CSV table of C-alpha atoms in Angstrom, one decimal:
chain,number,residue,atom,x,y,z
A,1,MET,CA,11.6,-24.0,-23.0
A,2,GLY,CA,13.2,-25.5,-19.9
A,3,ILE,CA,15.0,-23.3,-17.7
A,4,SER,CA,17.5,-24.9,-15.4
A,5,SER,CA,21.1,-24.2,-16.3
A,6,PRO,CA,22.7,-20.6,-16.2
A,7,ASP,CA,22.9,-20.6,-19.8
A,8,SER,CA,19.3,-21.3,-20.5
A,9,VAL,CA,18.5,-18.4,-17.9
A,10,ARG,CA,20.7,-16.3,-19.7
A,11,ALA,CA,19.2,-16.9,-22.8
A,12,VAL,CA,15.6,-16.3,-21.9
A,13,LEU,CA,16.9,-12.9,-20.2
A,14,LYS,CA,18.6,-11.8,-23.5
A,15,GLU,CA,15.5,-13.1,-25.5
A,16,ARG,CA,13.0,-11.2,-23.5
A,17,GLY,CA,15.2,-8.1,-23.1
A,18,CYS,CA,15.8,-8.1,-19.2
A,19,CYS,CA,18.9,-7.0,-17.2
A,20,VAL,CA,19.8,-7.3,-13.4
A,21,ILE,CA,19.9,-4.1,-11.4
A,22,MET,CA,21.8,-4.1,-7.8
A,23,PRO,CA,21.9,-1.1,-5.7
A,24,THR,CA,24.6,-1.4,-3.2
A,25,TYR,CA,25.7,0.7,-0.1
A,26,ASP,CA,29.0,-0.4,2.1
A,27,ASN,CA,28.3,-3.8,1.2
A,28,ALA,CA,32.0,-4.6,0.7
A,29,GLY,CA,32.1,-8.0,2.5
A,30,THR,CA,29.4,-9.4,0.2
A,31,LEU,CA,29.3,-7.2,-3.1
A,32,SER,CA,32.1,-9.2,-5.0
A,33,ASP,CA,30.7,-12.6,-4.3
A,34,VAL,CA,26.7,-11.5,-5.2
A,35,ILE,CA,28.1,-9.8,-8.7
A,36,SER,CA,29.9,-12.8,-9.5
A,37,SER,CA,26.9,-15.0,-9.1
A,38,VAL,CA,24.8,-12.9,-10.8
A,39,LEU,CA,27.0,-13.0,-14.0
A,40,GLU,CA,26.9,-16.5,-14.1
A,41,TYR,CA,23.1,-16.1,-15.2
A,42,CYS,CA,23.1,-12.8,-16.6
A,43,ASP,CA,25.5,-10.4,-18.9
A,44,ASP,CA,23.6,-7.1,-18.3
A,45,LEU,CA,24.1,-6.0,-14.8
A,46,ILE,CA,23.9,-2.5,-13.7
A,47,VAL,CA,25.1,-1.8,-10.2
A,48,ILE,CA,24.5,1.3,-8.5
A,49,ASN,CA,27.0,2.8,-6.1
A,50,ASP,CA,25.0,4.6,-3.7
A,51,GLY,CA,27.8,6.8,-2.1
A,52,CYS,CA,29.4,3.7,-1.0
A,53,THR,CA,32.4,4.7,1.7
A,54,ASP,CA,34.1,1.2,1.9
A,55,GLY,CA,36.2,-0.7,-0.6
A,56,THR,CA,33.2,-0.7,-3.2
A,57,PRO,CA,34.5,1.3,-5.9
A,58,GLU,CA,38.0,-1.0,-6.1
A,59,ILE,CA,35.4,-4.1,-6.3
A,60,LEU,CA,33.6,-2.7,-8.9
A,61,LYS,CA,36.7,-1.6,-11.0
A,62,LYS,CA,37.8,-5.3,-10.5
A,63,PHE,CA,34.8,-6.2,-12.8
A,64,GLY,CA,35.6,-4.0,-15.8
A,65,GLN,CA,33.6,-3.7,-18.6
A,66,LYS,CA,31.3,-6.6,-17.2
A,67,ILE,CA,29.2,-4.8,-15.5
A,68,ASP,CA,27.3,-0.8,-15.8
A,69,VAL,CA,28.2,1.1,-12.9
A,70,LEU,CA,26.5,4.3,-11.8
A,71,THR,CA,27.8,6.2,-9.0
A,72,HIS,CA,26.2,8.4,-6.6
A,73,PRO,CA,28.2,11.1,-4.7
A,74,PHE,CA,26.3,10.7,-1.6
A,75,ASN,CA,24.0,8.1,-0.1
A,76,TRP,CA,21.0,9.2,-1.8
A,77,GLY,CA,18.5,6.1,-0.1
A,78,LYS,CA,17.9,2.9,-1.8
A,79,GLY,CA,14.7,4.1,-3.2
A,80,VAL,CA,16.6,6.6,-5.4
A,81,ALA,CA,19.5,4.0,-6.3
A,82,LEU,CA,16.6,1.7,-7.5
A,83,ARG,CA,14.7,4.5,-9.6
A,84,ASN,CA,18.1,5.6,-11.1
A,85,GLY,CA,19.2,1.8,-11.9
A,86,LEU,CA,15.6,1.3,-13.4
A,87,GLU,CA,15.9,4.4,-15.3
A,88,ARG,CA,19.2,3.2,-16.8
A,89,ALA,CA,17.7,0.2,-17.9
A,90,MET,CA,14.9,2.1,-19.8
A,91,GLU,CA,17.6,4.3,-21.6
A,92,ARG,CA,19.5,0.8,-22.5
A,93,GLY,CA,16.4,-0.5,-24.3
A,94,PHE,CA,15.5,-3.1,-21.7
A,95,SER,CA,12.0,-3.9,-21.2
A,96,HIS,CA,12.2,-5.8,-17.9
A,97,ALA,CA,14.7,-5.6,-14.9
A,98,ILE,CA,15.3,-7.9,-11.9
A,99,SER,CA,16.3,-5.9,-8.9
A,100,ILE,CA,18.6,-7.9,-6.4
A,101,ASP,CA,20.4,-6.7,-3.1
A,102,SER,CA,24.0,-6.9,-2.8
A,103,ASP,CA,24.0,-8.0,0.9
A,104,GLY,CA,24.1,-11.8,0.2
A,105,GLN,CA,20.7,-12.6,1.5
A,106,HIS,CA,19.2,-13.4,-2.1
A,107,SER,CA,20.6,-16.5,-4.0
A,108,ALA,CA,21.5,-15.8,-7.8
A,109,SER,CA,20.0,-19.2,-8.6
A,110,ASP,CA,16.6,-17.8,-8.2
A,111,ILE,CA,16.9,-15.6,-11.2
A,112,ALA,CA,15.7,-18.8,-13.1
A,113,GLY,CA,12.3,-18.6,-11.5
A,114,PHE,CA,11.9,-14.7,-12.7
A,115,ALA,CA,13.2,-16.0,-16.2
A,116,LYS,CA,10.2,-18.5,-16.1
A,117,ALA,CA,7.8,-16.1,-14.8
A,118,LEU,CA,9.1,-13.7,-17.6
A,119,GLN,CA,8.1,-16.1,-19.9
A,120,GLU,CA,4.7,-17.4,-18.4
A,121,MET,CA,3.6,-13.8,-17.0
A,122,PRO,CA,4.8,-11.0,-19.4
A,123,GLY,CA,4.2,-7.7,-18.2
A,124,THR,CA,3.7,-8.6,-14.5
A,125,LEU,CA,5.5,-7.0,-11.5
A,126,VAL,CA,6.7,-10.2,-9.9
A,127,VAL,CA,8.2,-10.0,-6.1
A,128,GLY,CA,10.1,-13.0,-4.5
A,129,ALA,CA,8.3,-14.1,-1.6
A,130,ARG,CA,10.5,-15.2,1.1
A,131,ASN,CA,9.8,-17.7,3.6
A,132,LEU,CA,9.0,-15.6,6.8
A,133,ASN,CA,9.0,-18.7,9.0
A,134,ALA,CA,12.6,-19.5,8.0
A,135,ASP,CA,15.2,-20.1,10.8
A,136,GLY,CA,17.0,-16.9,11.2
A,137,MET,CA,14.7,-14.4,9.7
A,138,PRO,CA,14.8,-11.5,11.9
A,139,GLY,CA,11.8,-10.8,14.1
A,140,GLY,CA,11.5,-7.1,13.0
A,141,ASN,CA,11.6,-8.2,9.4
A,142,THR,CA,9.0,-10.5,9.7
A,143,PHE,CA,6.5,-8.1,11.6
A,144,ALA,CA,7.1,-5.3,9.3
A,145,ASN,CA,6.5,-7.4,6.2
A,146,LYS,CA,3.0,-9.0,7.6
A,147,PHE,CA,2.1,-5.4,8.6
A,148,SER,CA,3.1,-4.1,5.0
A,149,ASN,CA,1.1,-6.9,3.4
A,150,PHE,CA,-2.0,-5.8,5.3
A,151,TRP,CA,-2.0,-2.4,4.2
A,152,PHE,CA,-1.1,-3.3,0.7
A,153,ARG,CA,-4.3,-5.5,0.7
A,154,LEU,CA,-6.2,-2.7,2.0
A,155,GLU,CA,-5.0,-0.2,-0.5
A,156,THR,CA,-5.1,-2.4,-3.6
A,157,GLY,CA,-7.5,-5.2,-2.7
A,158,ILE,CA,-4.7,-7.6,-3.5
A,159,SER,CA,-3.2,-10.3,-1.4
A,160,LEU,CA,0.6,-11.0,-1.6
A,161,GLN,CA,2.8,-13.2,0.8
A,162,ASP,CA,5.5,-10.8,0.4
A,163,THR,CA,5.6,-6.9,-0.4
A,164,GLN,CA,9.0,-5.9,1.0
A,165,SER,CA,11.1,-8.2,-0.8
A,166,GLY,CA,13.9,-6.7,-2.7
A,167,TYR,CA,14.3,-9.3,-5.2
A,168,ARG,CA,11.7,-8.5,-8.2
A,169,LEU,CA,11.0,-8.5,-11.6
A,170,TYR,CA,10.3,-5.0,-13.1
A,171,PRO,CA,8.1,-4.7,-16.5
A,172,LEU,CA,9.9,-1.6,-17.4
A,173,ASP,CA,7.4,-0.8,-20.2
A,174,SER,CA,4.3,-0.7,-17.6
A,175,ILE,CA,5.8,0.9,-14.4
A,176,ASP,CA,5.7,4.9,-14.2
A,177,LEU,CA,8.8,6.3,-12.5
A,178,SER,CA,7.7,10.4,-13.3
A,179,GLY,CA,5.7,10.6,-9.8
A,180,LYS,CA,7.4,11.9,-6.9
A,181,PHE,CA,8.3,8.7,-5.3
A,182,THR,CA,10.0,8.1,-1.7
A,183,GLY,CA,13.8,7.8,-1.6
A,184,GLY,CA,14.2,5.2,1.1
A,185,TYR,CA,13.2,1.3,1.6
A,186,GLU,CA,9.7,2.5,1.5
A,187,PHE,CA,9.7,3.0,-2.4
A,188,GLU,CA,9.5,-0.6,-3.0
A,189,LEU,CA,6.2,-0.6,-1.5
A,190,GLU,CA,5.1,2.6,-3.0
A,191,ILE,CA,5.8,1.5,-6.8
A,192,LEU,CA,4.0,-1.8,-6.0
A,193,VAL,CA,1.0,0.2,-4.8
A,194,TYR,CA,1.3,2.5,-7.7
A,195,SER,CA,1.6,-0.1,-10.5
A,196,ALA,CA,-1.1,-2.3,-8.8
A,197,TRP,CA,-3.5,1.2,-9.0
A,198,LYS,CA,-2.2,1.5,-12.9
A,199,GLY,CA,-3.5,-2.0,-13.4
A,200,VAL,CA,-0.1,-3.9,-13.6
A,201,LYS,CA,-0.3,-7.2,-12.7
A,202,VAL,CA,1.7,-8.1,-9.5
A,203,ALA,CA,2.6,-11.6,-8.2
A,204,ASN,CA,4.8,-13.6,-5.8
A,205,ILE,CA,7.0,-16.4,-6.5
A,206,PRO,CA,9.1,-18.0,-3.9
A,207,VAL,CA,12.7,-17.1,-3.5
A,208,SER,CA,15.2,-18.4,-0.9
A,209,VAL,CA,16.8,-16.0,1.7
A,210,SER,CA,19.9,-16.5,3.8
A,211,TYR,CA,21.7,-14.0,6.0
A,212,PRO,CA,25.6,-14.5,5.8
A,213,PRO,CA,27.3,-13.8,8.9
A,214,ASP,CA,29.4,-10.9,7.0
A,215,ARG,CA,26.0,-9.1,5.8
A,216,VAL,CA,25.5,-5.6,6.6
A,217,SER,CA,22.0,-4.3,6.5
A,218,HIS,CA,21.2,-0.4,6.6
A,219,PHE,CA,17.6,-1.0,7.4
A,220,LYS,CA,16.8,1.0,10.6
A,221,PRO,CA,14.0,-0.6,12.0
A,222,PHE,CA,12.4,2.6,14.0
A,223,ARG,CA,13.2,5.1,11.1
A,224,ASP,CA,12.0,3.0,8.2
A,225,PHE,CA,9.2,1.4,9.7
A,226,ALA,CA,7.9,5.1,10.9
A,227,ARG,CA,8.8,6.1,7.4
A,228,ILE,CA,6.6,3.0,6.0
A,229,SER,CA,3.7,3.8,8.1
A,230,ILE,CA,3.6,7.8,7.4
A,231,LEU,CA,3.7,6.3,3.6
A,232,ASN,CA,0.7,3.7,4.2
A,233,THR,CA,-1.1,6.7,6.0
A,234,ILE,CA,-1.0,9.0,2.8
A,235,LEU,CA,-1.8,5.9,0.5
A,236,VAL,CA,-4.9,5.1,2.5
A,237,ALA,CA,-5.9,8.8,2.8
A,238,ILE,CA,-5.3,8.7,-1.3
A,239,CYS,CA,-8.0,5.8,-1.4
A,240,PHE,CA,-10.5,7.2,1.1
A,241,PHE,CA,-10.7,10.4,-0.4
A,242,TRP,CA,-10.3,9.6,-4.1
A,243,ARG,CA,-10.1,5.9,-5.1
A,244,TRP,CA,-12.5,4.4,-3.2
A,245,PRO,CA,-15.4,7.0,-3.7
A,246,ALA,CA,-14.6,7.1,-7.5
A,247,SER,CA,-15.0,3.3,-7.4
A,248,PHE,CA,-18.2,3.6,-5.5
A,249,PHE,CA,-19.4,6.2,-7.9
A,250,ARG,CA,-18.8,3.9,-10.9
A,251,LYS,CA,-20.6,1.0,-9.3
A,252,LEU,CA,-23.4,3.0,-8.5
A,253,THR,CA,-25.8,2.0,-11.2
A,254,TRP,CA,-29.4,1.1,-10.6
A,255,THR,CA,-28.8,-2.6,-11.4
A,256,ASN,CA,-26.2,-2.7,-8.6
A,257,VAL,CA,-28.2,-0.9,-6.2
A,258,LYS,CA,-31.1,-3.1,-6.6
A,259,SER,CA,-28.6,-6.0,-6.5
A,260,PHE,CA,-27.5,-4.6,-3.1
A,261,ILE,CA,-31.0,-3.9,-1.9
A,262,ASP,CA,-32.2,-7.4,-2.9
A,263,ARG,CA,-29.1,-9.3,-0.9
A,264,ASN,CA,-28.8,-7.2,2.0
A,265,ILE,CA,-32.3,-5.9,2.9
A,266,ILE,CA,-34.8,-7.6,0.9
A,267,HIS,CA,-33.8,-11.2,1.4
A,268,SER,CA,-31.4,-10.7,4.5
A,269,PRO,CA,-32.2,-12.9,7.5
A,270,GLU,CA,-31.5,-9.8,9.6
A,271,SER,CA,-33.9,-8.0,11.7
A,272,ASN,CA,-34.9,-4.3,11.0
A,273,ALA,CA,-33.2,-3.2,14.1
A,274,ARG,CA,-30.1,-5.0,13.3
A,275,ILE,CA,-30.1,-3.5,9.3
A,276,ALA,CA,-30.6,0.0,11.0
A,277,SER,CA,-27.7,-0.6,13.6
A,278,SER,CA,-25.4,-1.7,10.6
A,279,VAL,CA,-26.3,1.6,8.8
A,280,MET,CA,-25.8,3.5,12.1
A,281,LEU,CA,-22.4,2.2,12.9
A,282,GLY,CA,-21.2,3.0,9.0
A,283,CYS,CA,-22.6,6.6,9.5
A,284,PHE,CA,-20.7,6.8,12.8
A,285,MET,CA,-17.6,5.7,11.5
A,286,GLY,CA,-17.7,7.6,8.5
A,287,ILE,CA,-17.9,10.9,10.4
A,288,LEU,CA,-15.7,10.1,13.3
A,289,PRO,CA,-12.3,12.1,12.7
A,290,ILE,CA,-9.9,9.5,12.4
A,291,TRP,CA,-9.5,10.0,8.7
A,292,GLY,CA,-7.9,7.0,6.4
A,293,TYR,CA,-8.8,4.6,9.0
A,294,GLN,CA,-12.5,5.0,9.2
A,295,MET,CA,-13.5,1.9,6.8
A,296,VAL,CA,-10.8,-0.2,8.7
A,297,CYS,CA,-12.5,0.5,11.9
A,298,ALA,CA,-15.6,0.2,10.4
A,299,PHE,CA,-15.1,-3.4,9.3
A,300,ALA,CA,-13.8,-4.6,12.3
A,301,LEU,CA,-16.3,-3.1,14.6
A,302,ALA,CA,-19.0,-4.8,12.2
A,303,HIS,CA,-17.1,-7.9,12.5
A,304,LEU,CA,-16.9,-7.8,16.5
A,305,LEU,CA,-20.7,-6.8,16.6
A,306,LYS,CA,-21.7,-9.3,14.0
A,307,LEU,CA,-23.5,-6.5,12.0
A,308,ASN,CA,-23.6,-6.9,8.4
A,309,LYS,CA,-20.5,-5.7,7.1
A,310,VAL,CA,-21.4,-4.6,3.4
A,311,ILE,CA,-24.1,-2.3,4.7
A,312,VAL,CA,-21.4,-0.6,7.3
A,313,LEU,CA,-19.1,-0.2,4.8
A,314,VAL,CA,-21.3,1.4,2.1
A,315,ALA,CA,-22.9,3.8,4.8
A,316,SER,CA,-19.5,4.5,6.1
A,317,ASN,CA,-19.0,6.6,2.4
A,318,ILE,CA,-21.2,9.2,4.2
A,319,SER,CA,-17.9,11.2,3.9
A,320,LEU,CA,-17.5,11.2,0.3
A,321,PRO,CA,-15.6,14.4,-0.8
A,322,PRO,CA,-18.5,16.4,-1.9
A,323,LEU,CA,-19.8,16.4,1.7
A,324,ILE,CA,-16.3,16.3,3.5
A,325,PRO,CA,-16.4,20.2,3.8
A,326,PHE,CA,-19.7,20.2,5.2
A,327,ILE,CA,-18.8,17.5,7.9
A,328,ILE,CA,-15.7,19.6,8.8
A,329,PHE,CA,-17.4,22.7,9.3
A,330,GLY,CA,-20.4,21.0,11.2
A,331,SER,CA,-18.3,19.5,13.3
A,332,TYR,CA,-16.2,22.7,13.9
A,333,TRP,CA,-19.5,24.6,14.6
A,334,LEU,CA,-21.0,21.7,17.0
A,335,GLY,CA,-17.9,21.7,19.1
A,336,CYS,CA,-17.8,25.4,19.5
A,337,THR,CA,-21.4,25.6,20.5
A,338,VAL,CA,-21.3,23.1,23.1
A,339,LEU,CA,-17.9,24.5,24.7
A,340,GLY,CA,-19.7,28.0,24.3
A,341,GLN,CA,-16.5,29.1,22.6
A,342,PRO,CA,-16.2,31.4,19.3
A,343,MET,CA,-15.1,30.0,15.9
A,344,ILE,CA,-11.9,31.1,14.7
A,345,PHE,CA,-11.3,31.8,11.0
A,346,SER,CA,-8.4,34.6,11.1
A,347,MET,CA,-4.6,33.6,11.2
A,348,ASP,CA,-3.8,36.8,13.1
A,349,ASN,CA,-2.3,35.6,16.6
A,350,PHE,CA,-2.5,32.1,15.6
A,351,SER,CA,-0.4,30.1,17.9
A,352,LEU,CA,0.1,26.3,19.1
A,353,GLU,CA,-2.2,27.2,22.1
A,354,VAL,CA,-5.0,28.4,19.7
A,355,ALA,CA,-4.3,25.4,17.2
A,356,GLY,CA,-4.9,23.1,20.2
A,357,THR,CA,-8.2,24.5,21.2
A,358,VAL,CA,-9.4,24.5,17.5
A,359,LEU,CA,-8.4,20.9,17.2
A,360,LEU,CA,-10.3,19.9,20.6
A,361,GLN,CA,-13.2,21.9,19.2
A,362,TYR,CA,-13.4,20.2,16.1
A,363,ILE,CA,-12.6,16.5,17.4
A,364,LEU,CA,-15.6,17.2,20.3
A,365,GLY,CA,-17.9,18.5,17.8
A,366,ALA,CA,-17.1,15.4,15.1
A,367,VAL,CA,-17.8,13.1,17.6
A,368,LEU,CA,-21.1,14.6,18.6
A,369,LEU,CA,-21.9,15.0,15.0
A,370,ALA,CA,-21.1,11.4,14.4
A,371,ALA,CA,-23.4,10.2,17.3
A,372,LEU,CA,-26.4,12.8,16.1
A,373,VAL,CA,-26.1,11.7,12.5
A,374,SER,CA,-26.2,7.9,13.3
A,375,ALA,CA,-29.0,7.9,15.8
A,376,LEU,CA,-31.0,9.8,13.2
A,377,SER,CA,-29.5,7.5,10.6
A,378,TRP,CA,-30.9,4.5,12.7
A,379,LEU,CA,-34.3,6.1,13.3
A,380,LEU,CA,-34.9,6.9,9.4
A,381,THR,CA,-33.6,3.6,8.3
A,382,PHE,CA,-35.7,1.5,11.0
A,383,THR,CA,-38.9,3.7,10.0
A,384,VAL,CA,-38.4,3.5,6.2
A,385,LEU,CA,-38.2,-0.5,6.6
A,386,LEU,CA,-41.6,-0.8,8.8
A,387,ALA,CA,-43.0,1.8,6.2
A,388,CYS,CA,-42.1,-0.5,3.1
A,389,GLY,CA,-43.8,-3.6,4.8
A,390,ARG,CA,-40.5,-5.5,6.1
A,391,HIS,CA,-42.4,-6.1,9.6
A,392,ASN,CA,-39.9,-8.8,10.4
A,393,LYS,CA,-36.7,-10.6,9.2
A,394,HIS,CA,-38.7,-12.7,6.8
A,395,ASN,CA,-41.0,-10.2,5.1
A,396,LYS,CA,-40.0,-8.8,2.0
A,397,ILE,CA,-40.3,-5.0,1.1
A,398,GLY,CA,-43.8,-4.6,-0.4
């Protein structure tokens, strides 16, 4: 079925059980036009009045029964507004929902693209990808989006062109809103990551973007960028402490181990010393106290030093959850020993000064432990390779 006219788009959305949700906060200057344009393509529009203090209530009353209005007594944040809108859509029996911002940056005509995606990619969480190089695109938005794209790929292994666009198609039967999601702009990244982790397909489709003169944006670059950064740190920590180790153990079969050894050691063109150096770097970064960023830094250093990235990343898993308590205790003990200071286990008279001392002891010990373990790992790997008959870079292990 061709989708081009508003009537054909409306028919597809009706057939597929899709509505549109629109969170709004103090966007009275653009709200009426955005609602009117959306209603040309969809009969089922849910607007969330997120504690607006301008003329929004009067504008919403003008549309009467044409729209479903949720009203928050206070401004609870875009994340809460989106979540409540999605929950209302679920309660009304919709299977999909398209989210659109009310500030005029999105074109309602692009709903046709989401309707087409609804037909061709059912069950997919579709994000409208903006042209980040377009004239008038705020530089801060461009940087924040590229930053978010990088972390999303690290956290999920999926590459998207735009992860921050609010113009989306949500498969309501597949997403989970029961978790403790964040309440601000970072909600859109969090639900995207958790959906990908759950196995929901995610994809981009191109959408247009414009910034009208009367557009009001409530995105606070410093505050919201900081919150998104904190969220990414938490998500990467979840990956580091749970998802990556779990994936590592699932793949730890004899067939995979044999294949890994065959590709990266037996038939590797690299010398024994460079293979041992790859193991050494991985072990060092795996113990270094930069939790959540160890594998990222290990990969970057392996690239700069031209070492085997696969071996480095595998070796960096030395800090798997079962070993973490021993690594932390060993680091703290070593730091105290080197500094000639006692280990502190009591919370009596604990202060910021004491906390600073403990942190210094731990960081120093962790760096020393990383250096010690990595040096031993180099020596052990090199010795084993020689003992197995791999005398030069062309030999196989006998």
